[in-house]
XYZ file of N, CA and C in Angstrom:
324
model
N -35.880 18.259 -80.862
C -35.392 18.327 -79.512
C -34.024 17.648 -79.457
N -33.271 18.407 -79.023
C -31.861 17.711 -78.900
C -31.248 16.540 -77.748
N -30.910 15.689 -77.948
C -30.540 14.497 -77.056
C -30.343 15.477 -75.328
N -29.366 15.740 -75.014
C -29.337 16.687 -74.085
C -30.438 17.123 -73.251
N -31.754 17.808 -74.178
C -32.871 18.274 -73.802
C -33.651 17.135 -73.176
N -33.618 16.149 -73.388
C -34.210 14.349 -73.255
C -33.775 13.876 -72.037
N -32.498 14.039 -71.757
C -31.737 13.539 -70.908
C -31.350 14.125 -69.505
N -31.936 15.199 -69.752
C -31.392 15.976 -68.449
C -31.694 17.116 -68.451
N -32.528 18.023 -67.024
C -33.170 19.353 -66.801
C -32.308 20.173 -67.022
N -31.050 20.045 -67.191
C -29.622 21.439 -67.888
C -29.229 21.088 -69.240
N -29.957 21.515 -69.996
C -29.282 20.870 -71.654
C -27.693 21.930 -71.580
N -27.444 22.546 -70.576
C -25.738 23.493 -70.871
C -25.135 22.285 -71.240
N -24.341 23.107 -72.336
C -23.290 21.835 -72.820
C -21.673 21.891 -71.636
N -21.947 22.836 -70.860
C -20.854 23.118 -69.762
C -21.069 21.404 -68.976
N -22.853 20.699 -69.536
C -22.678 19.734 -68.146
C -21.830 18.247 -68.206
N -22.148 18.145 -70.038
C -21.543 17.505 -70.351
C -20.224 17.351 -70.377
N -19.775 18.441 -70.975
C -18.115 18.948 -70.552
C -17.465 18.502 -69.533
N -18.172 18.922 -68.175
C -17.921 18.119 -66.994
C -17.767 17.118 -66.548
N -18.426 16.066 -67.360
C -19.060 14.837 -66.943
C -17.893 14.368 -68.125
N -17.407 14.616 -68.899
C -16.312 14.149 -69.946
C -15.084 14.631 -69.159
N -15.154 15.555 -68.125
C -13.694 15.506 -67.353
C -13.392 14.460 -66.569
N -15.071 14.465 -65.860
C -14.721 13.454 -64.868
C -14.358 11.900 -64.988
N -15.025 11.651 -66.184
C -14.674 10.936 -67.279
C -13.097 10.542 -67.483
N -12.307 11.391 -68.150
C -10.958 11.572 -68.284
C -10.521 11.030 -66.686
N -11.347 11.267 -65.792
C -10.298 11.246 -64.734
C -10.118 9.900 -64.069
N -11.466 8.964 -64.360
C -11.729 8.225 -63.854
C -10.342 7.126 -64.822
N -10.771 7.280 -66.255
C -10.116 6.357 -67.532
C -8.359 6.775 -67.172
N -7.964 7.995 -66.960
C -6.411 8.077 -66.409
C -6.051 7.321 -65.382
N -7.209 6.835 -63.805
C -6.601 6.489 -62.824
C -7.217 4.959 -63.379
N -7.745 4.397 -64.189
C -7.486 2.906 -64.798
C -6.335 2.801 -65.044
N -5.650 3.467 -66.163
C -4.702 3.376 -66.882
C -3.667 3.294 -66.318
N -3.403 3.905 -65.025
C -2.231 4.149 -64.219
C -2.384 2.718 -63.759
N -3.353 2.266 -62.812
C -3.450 1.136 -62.319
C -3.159 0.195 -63.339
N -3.659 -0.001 -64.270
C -3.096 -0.590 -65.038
C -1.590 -1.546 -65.911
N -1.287 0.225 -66.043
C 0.443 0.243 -66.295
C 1.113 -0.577 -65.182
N 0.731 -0.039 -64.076
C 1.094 -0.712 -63.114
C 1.779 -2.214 -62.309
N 0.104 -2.766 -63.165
C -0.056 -4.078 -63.326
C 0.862 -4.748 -63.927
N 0.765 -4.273 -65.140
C 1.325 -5.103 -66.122
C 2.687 -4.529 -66.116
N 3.426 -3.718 -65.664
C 4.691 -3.619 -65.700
C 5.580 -4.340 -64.350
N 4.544 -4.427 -63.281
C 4.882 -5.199 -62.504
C 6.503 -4.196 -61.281
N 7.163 -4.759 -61.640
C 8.217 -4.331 -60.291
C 8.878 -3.142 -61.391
N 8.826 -3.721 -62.489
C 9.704 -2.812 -63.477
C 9.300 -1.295 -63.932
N 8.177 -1.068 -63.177
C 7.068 0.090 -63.635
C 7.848 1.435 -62.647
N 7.700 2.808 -63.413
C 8.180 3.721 -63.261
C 6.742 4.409 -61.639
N 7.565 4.412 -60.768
C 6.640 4.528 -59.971
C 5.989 6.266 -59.693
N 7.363 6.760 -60.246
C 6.863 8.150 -59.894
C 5.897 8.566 -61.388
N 6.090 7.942 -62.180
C 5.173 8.191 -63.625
C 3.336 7.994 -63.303
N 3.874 6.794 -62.806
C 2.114 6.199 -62.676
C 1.586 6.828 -61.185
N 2.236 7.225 -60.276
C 2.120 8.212 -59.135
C 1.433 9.723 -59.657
N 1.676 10.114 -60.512
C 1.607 11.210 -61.344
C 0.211 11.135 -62.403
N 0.171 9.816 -62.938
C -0.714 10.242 -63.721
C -1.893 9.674 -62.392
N -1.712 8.585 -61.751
C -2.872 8.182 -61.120
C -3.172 9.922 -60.225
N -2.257 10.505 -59.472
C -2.953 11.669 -59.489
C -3.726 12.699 -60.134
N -3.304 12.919 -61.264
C -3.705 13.613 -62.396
C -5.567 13.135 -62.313
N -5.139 12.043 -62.349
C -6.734 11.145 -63.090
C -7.733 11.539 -61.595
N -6.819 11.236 -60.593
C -8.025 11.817 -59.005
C -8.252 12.909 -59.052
N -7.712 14.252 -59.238
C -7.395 15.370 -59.775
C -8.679 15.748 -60.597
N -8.421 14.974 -62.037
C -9.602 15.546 -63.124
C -11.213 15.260 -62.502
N -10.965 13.803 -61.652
C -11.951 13.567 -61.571
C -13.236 14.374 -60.382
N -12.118 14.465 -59.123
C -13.122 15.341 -58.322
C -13.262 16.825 -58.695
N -12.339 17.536 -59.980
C -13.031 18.783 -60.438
C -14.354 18.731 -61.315
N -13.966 17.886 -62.112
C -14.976 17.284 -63.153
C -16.470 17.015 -62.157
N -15.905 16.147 -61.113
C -17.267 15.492 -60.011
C -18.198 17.452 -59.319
N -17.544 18.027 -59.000
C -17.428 19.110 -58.420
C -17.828 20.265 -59.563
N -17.674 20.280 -60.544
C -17.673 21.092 -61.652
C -19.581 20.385 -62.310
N -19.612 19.549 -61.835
C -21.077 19.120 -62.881
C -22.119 19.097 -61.511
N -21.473 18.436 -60.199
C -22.265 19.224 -58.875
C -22.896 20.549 -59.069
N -21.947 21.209 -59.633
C -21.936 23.078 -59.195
C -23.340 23.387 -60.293
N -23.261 22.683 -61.592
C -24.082 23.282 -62.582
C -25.387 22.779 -62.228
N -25.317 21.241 -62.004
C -26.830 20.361 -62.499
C -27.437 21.132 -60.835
N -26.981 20.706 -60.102
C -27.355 20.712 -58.462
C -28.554 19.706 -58.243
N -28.239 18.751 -58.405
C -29.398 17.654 -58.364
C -30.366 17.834 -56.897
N -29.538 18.405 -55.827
C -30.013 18.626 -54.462
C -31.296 19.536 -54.830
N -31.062 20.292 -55.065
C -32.248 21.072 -55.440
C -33.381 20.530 -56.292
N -32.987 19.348 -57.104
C -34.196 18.669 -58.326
C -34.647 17.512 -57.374
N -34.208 17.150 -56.674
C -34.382 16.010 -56.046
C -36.215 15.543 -56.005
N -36.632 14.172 -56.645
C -37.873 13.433 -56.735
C -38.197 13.479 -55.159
N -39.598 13.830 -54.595
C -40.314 13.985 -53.155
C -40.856 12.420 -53.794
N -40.832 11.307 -53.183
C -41.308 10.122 -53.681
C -43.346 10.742 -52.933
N -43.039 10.978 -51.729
C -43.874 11.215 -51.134
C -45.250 12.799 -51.686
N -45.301 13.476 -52.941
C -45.414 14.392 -53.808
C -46.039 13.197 -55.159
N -47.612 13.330 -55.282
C -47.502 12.560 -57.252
C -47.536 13.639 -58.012
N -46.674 13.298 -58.741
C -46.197 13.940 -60.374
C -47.549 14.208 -60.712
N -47.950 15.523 -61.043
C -49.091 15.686 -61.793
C -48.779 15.652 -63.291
N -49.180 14.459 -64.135
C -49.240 13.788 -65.325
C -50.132 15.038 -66.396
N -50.579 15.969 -65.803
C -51.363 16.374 -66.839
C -53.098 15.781 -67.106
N -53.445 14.575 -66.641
C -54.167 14.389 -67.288
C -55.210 13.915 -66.270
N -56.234 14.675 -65.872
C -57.506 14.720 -65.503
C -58.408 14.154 -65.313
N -58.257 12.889 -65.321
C -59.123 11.806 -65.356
C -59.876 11.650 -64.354
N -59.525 11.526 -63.347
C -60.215 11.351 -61.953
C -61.211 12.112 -61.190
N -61.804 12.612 -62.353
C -62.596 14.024 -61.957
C -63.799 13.465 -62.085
N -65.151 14.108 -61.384
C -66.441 13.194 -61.324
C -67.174 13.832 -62.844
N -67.895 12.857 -63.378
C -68.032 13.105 -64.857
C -69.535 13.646 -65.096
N -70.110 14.139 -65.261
C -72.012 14.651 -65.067
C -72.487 13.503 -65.838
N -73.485 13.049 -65.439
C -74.478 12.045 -65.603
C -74.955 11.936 -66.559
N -73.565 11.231 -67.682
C -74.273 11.164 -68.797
C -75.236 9.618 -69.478
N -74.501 8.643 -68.299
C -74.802 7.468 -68.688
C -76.571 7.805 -68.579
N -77.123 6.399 -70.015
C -78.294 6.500 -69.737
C -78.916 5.156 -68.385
N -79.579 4.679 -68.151
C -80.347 3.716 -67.330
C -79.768 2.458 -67.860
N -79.891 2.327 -68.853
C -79.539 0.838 -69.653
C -78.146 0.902 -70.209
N -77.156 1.920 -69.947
C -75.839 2.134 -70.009
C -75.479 0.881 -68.888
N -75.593 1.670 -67.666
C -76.103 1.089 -65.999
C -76.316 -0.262 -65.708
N -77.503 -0.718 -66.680
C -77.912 -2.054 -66.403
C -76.773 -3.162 -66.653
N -76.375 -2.367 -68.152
C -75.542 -2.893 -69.137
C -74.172 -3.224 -68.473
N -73.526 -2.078 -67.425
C -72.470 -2.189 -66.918
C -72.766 -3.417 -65.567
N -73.402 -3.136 -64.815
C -73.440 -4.161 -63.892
C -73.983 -5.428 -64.097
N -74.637 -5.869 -65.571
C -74.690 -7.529 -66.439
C -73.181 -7.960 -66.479
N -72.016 -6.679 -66.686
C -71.123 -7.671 -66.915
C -70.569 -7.485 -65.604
């Protein structure tokens, strides 16, 4: 089973893709801020204007682009709904205990 498959109900590698734009977009508008910083008064304003756009840019297509695929709205957990686990337990069992099963259980 591939990591992907583990991690998330869309193993498309389109989702990841996305999520590595938005990615890019977020790490460009650091970087700008950044430059920023540390260049102080001396910093090229229309440069870091540019990339900090760029980086808002990648990021709400990227944000918008992995919206469009996963659609979490639609997967969304009903807290109020239990997950049926598969496993059957709670079901009434036919009478197999014997008498002294019985006794045995209510000694302890």
């Amino acid at each position: 089973m591939k990591v992907s498959e583990k991690i998330s109900n869309n193993p498309n590698p389109a989702v990841l893709g996305m999520s590595m734009v938005a990615g890019l977009g977020v790490t460009l508008v650091m970087v700008a801020l950044g430059v920023g910083v540390v260049q102080g008064e001396a910093a090229d304003s229309s440069t870091i204007g540019l990339l900090f756009a760029t980086g808002v840019a990648l990021f709400i297509l990227g944000a918008i682009g992995w919206f469009g695929l996963t659609q979490p709205h639609k997967h969304f957990d009903d807290i109020d709904v239990p997950k049926d686990s598969g496993h059957h337990g709670h079901e009434e069992h036919p009478a197999e205990h014997t008498e002294t099963e019985h006794a045995h259980a209510e000694h302890h």
